[in-house]
Coordinates of N, CA and C in Angstrom, one line a residue:
X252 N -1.6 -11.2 6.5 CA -2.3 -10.4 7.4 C -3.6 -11.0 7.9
X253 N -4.2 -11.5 7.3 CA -5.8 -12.5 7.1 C -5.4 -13.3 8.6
X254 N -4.2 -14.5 8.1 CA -3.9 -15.1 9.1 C -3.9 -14.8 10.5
X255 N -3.7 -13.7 10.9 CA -3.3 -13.1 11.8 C -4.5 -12.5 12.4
X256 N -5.0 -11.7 11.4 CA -6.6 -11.2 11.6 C -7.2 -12.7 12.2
X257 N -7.4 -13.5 11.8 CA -8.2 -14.6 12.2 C -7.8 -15.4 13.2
X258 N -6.8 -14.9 13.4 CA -5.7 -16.0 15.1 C -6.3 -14.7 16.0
X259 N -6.6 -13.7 15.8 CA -7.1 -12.8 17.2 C -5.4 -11.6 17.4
X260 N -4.6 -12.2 16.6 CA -3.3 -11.5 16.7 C -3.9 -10.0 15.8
X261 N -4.8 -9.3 16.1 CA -4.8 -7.9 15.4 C -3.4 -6.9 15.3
X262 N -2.8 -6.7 16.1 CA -1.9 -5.5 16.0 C -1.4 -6.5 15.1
X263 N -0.1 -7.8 14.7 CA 0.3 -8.1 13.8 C -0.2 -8.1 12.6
X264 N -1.7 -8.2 12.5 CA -2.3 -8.0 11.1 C -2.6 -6.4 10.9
X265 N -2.2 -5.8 11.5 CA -2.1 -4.3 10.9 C -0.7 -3.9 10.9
X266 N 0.1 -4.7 11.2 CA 1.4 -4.3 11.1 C 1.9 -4.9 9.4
X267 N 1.1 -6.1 9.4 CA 1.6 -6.7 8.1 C 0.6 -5.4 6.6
X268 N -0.5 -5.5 7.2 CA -1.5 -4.6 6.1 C -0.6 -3.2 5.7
X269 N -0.3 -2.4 7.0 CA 0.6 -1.4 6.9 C 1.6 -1.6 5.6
X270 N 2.3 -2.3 6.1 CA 3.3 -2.5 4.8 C 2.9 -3.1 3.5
X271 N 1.8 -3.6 3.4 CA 1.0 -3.8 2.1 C 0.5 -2.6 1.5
X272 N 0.4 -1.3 2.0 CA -0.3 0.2 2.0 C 1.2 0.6 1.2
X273 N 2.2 0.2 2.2 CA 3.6 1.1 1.8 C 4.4 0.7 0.6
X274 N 4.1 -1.0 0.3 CA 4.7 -1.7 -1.3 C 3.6 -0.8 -1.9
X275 N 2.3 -1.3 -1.8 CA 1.5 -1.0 -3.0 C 0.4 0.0 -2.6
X276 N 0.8 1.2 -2.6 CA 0.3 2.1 -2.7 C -1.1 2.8 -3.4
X277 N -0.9 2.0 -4.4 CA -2.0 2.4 -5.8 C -3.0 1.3 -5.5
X278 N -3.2 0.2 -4.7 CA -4.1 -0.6 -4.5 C -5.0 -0.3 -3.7
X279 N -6.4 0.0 -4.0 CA -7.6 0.0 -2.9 C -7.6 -0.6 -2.2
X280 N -7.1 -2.1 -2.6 CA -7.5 -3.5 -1.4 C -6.8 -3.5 -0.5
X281 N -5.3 -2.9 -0.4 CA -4.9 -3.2 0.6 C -5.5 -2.0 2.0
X282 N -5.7 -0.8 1.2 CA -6.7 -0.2 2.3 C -7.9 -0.6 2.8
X283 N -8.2 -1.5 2.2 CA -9.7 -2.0 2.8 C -9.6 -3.1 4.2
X284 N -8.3 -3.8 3.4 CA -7.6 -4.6 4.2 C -7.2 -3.7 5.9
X285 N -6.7 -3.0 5.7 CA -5.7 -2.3 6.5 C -6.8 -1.9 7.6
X286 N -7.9 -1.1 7.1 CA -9.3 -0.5 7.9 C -9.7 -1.9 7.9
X287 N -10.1 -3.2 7.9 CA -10.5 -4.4 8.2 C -9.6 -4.3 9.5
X288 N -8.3 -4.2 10.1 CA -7.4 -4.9 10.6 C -8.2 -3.7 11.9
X289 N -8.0 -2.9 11.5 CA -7.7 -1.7 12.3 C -9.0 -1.6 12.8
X290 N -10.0 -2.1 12.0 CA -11.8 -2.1 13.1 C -11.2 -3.4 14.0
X291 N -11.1 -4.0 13.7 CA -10.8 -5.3 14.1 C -10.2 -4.8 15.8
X292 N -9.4 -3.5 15.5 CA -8.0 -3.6 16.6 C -9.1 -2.4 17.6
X293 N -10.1 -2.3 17.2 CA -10.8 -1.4 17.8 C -10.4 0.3 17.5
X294 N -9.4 0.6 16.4 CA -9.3 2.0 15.8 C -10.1 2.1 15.0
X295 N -11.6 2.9 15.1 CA -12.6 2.8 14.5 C -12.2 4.5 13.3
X296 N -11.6 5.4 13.8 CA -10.9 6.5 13.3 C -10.1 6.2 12.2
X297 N -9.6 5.2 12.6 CA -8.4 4.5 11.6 C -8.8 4.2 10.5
X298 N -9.9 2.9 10.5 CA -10.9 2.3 9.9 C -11.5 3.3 9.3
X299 N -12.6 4.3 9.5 CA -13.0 4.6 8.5 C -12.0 5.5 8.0
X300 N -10.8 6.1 7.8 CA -9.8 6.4 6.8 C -9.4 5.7 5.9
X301 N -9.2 4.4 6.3 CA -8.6 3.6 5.2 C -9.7 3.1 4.5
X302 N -11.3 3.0 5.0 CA -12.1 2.2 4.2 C -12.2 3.8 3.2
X303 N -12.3 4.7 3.8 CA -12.6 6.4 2.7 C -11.4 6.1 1.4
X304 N -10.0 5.5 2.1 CA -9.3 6.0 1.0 C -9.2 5.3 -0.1
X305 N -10.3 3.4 0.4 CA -10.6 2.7 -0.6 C -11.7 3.0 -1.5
X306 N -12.4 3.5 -0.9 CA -13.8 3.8 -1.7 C -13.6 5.1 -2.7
X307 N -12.2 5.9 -2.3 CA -12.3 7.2 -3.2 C -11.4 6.8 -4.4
X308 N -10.5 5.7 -3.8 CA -9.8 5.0 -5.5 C -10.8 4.3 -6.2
X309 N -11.4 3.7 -5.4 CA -12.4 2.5 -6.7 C -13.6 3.7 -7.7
X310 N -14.2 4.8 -6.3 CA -14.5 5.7 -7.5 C -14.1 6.5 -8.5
X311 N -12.7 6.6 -8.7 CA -12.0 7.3 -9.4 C -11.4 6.9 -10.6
X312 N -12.1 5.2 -11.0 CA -11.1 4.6 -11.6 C -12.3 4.9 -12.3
X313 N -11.5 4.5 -13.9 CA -12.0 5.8 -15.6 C -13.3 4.6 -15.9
X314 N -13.2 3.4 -15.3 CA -13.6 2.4 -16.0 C -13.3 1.3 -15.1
X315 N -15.0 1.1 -14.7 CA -15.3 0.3 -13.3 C -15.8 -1.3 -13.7
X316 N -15.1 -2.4 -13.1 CA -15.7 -3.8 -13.5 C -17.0 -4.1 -12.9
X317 N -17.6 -4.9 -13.1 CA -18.8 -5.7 -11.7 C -18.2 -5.9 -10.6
X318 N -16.5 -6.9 -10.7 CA -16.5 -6.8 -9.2 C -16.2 -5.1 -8.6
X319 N -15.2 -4.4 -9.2 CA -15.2 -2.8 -8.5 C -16.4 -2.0 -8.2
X320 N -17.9 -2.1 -8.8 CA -19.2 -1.6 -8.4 C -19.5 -2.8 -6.8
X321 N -19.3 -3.9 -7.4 CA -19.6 -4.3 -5.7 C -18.4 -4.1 -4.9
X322 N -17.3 -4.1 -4.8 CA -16.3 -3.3 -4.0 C -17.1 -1.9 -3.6
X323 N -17.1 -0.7 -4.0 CA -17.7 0.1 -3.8 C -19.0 0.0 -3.4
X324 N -20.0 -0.6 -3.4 CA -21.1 -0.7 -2.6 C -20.8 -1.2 -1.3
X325 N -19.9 -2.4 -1.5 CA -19.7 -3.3 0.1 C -19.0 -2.1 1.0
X326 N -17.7 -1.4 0.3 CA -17.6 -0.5 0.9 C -18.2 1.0 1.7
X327 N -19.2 1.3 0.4 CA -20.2 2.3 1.6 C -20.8 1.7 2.5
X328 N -21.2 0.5 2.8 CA -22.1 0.0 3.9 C -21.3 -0.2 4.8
X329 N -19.7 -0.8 5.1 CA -19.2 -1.2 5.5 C -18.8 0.8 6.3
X330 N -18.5 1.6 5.6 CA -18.4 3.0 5.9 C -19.7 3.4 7.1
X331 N -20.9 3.4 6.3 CA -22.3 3.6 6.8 C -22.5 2.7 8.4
X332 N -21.7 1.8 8.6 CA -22.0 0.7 9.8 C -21.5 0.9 10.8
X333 N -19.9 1.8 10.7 CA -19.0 2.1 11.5 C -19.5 3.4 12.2

């Protein structure tokens, strides 16, 4: 999806992230990913859904690492900017 994000091809990098949402479900990243694609595509509505649905997994988890605290911080700013 990255690839694609960074060739200027946005709708294919949200088409690829999409289906990274639909394998792996239980992953924050690929929502953060997906709301990355999707600002990118100019669906700013979209984006902040998928960055909300990453920030409400990472806070939910029982037992948070250093990188998940800076996930969640990059995330509220990234929320806060949009």
């Amino acid at each position: 999806g990255y690839s694609f994000l960074q060739s200027g091809l946005n709708d294919w990098a949200v088409a690829i992230f999409k289906l990274n949402v639909e394998f792996y479900p239980k992953s924050s990243n690929v929502y953060d990913s997906l709301g990355e694609a999707l600002h990118a595509s100019g669906d700013r509505e979209g984006a902040l859904g998928n960055y909300r649905q990453a920030l409400m997994m990472l806070e939910a988890l029982p037992e948070k690492t250093e990188r998940d605290l800076q996930s969640i911080e990059r995330t509220k700013r990234t929320i806060e900017s949009l």
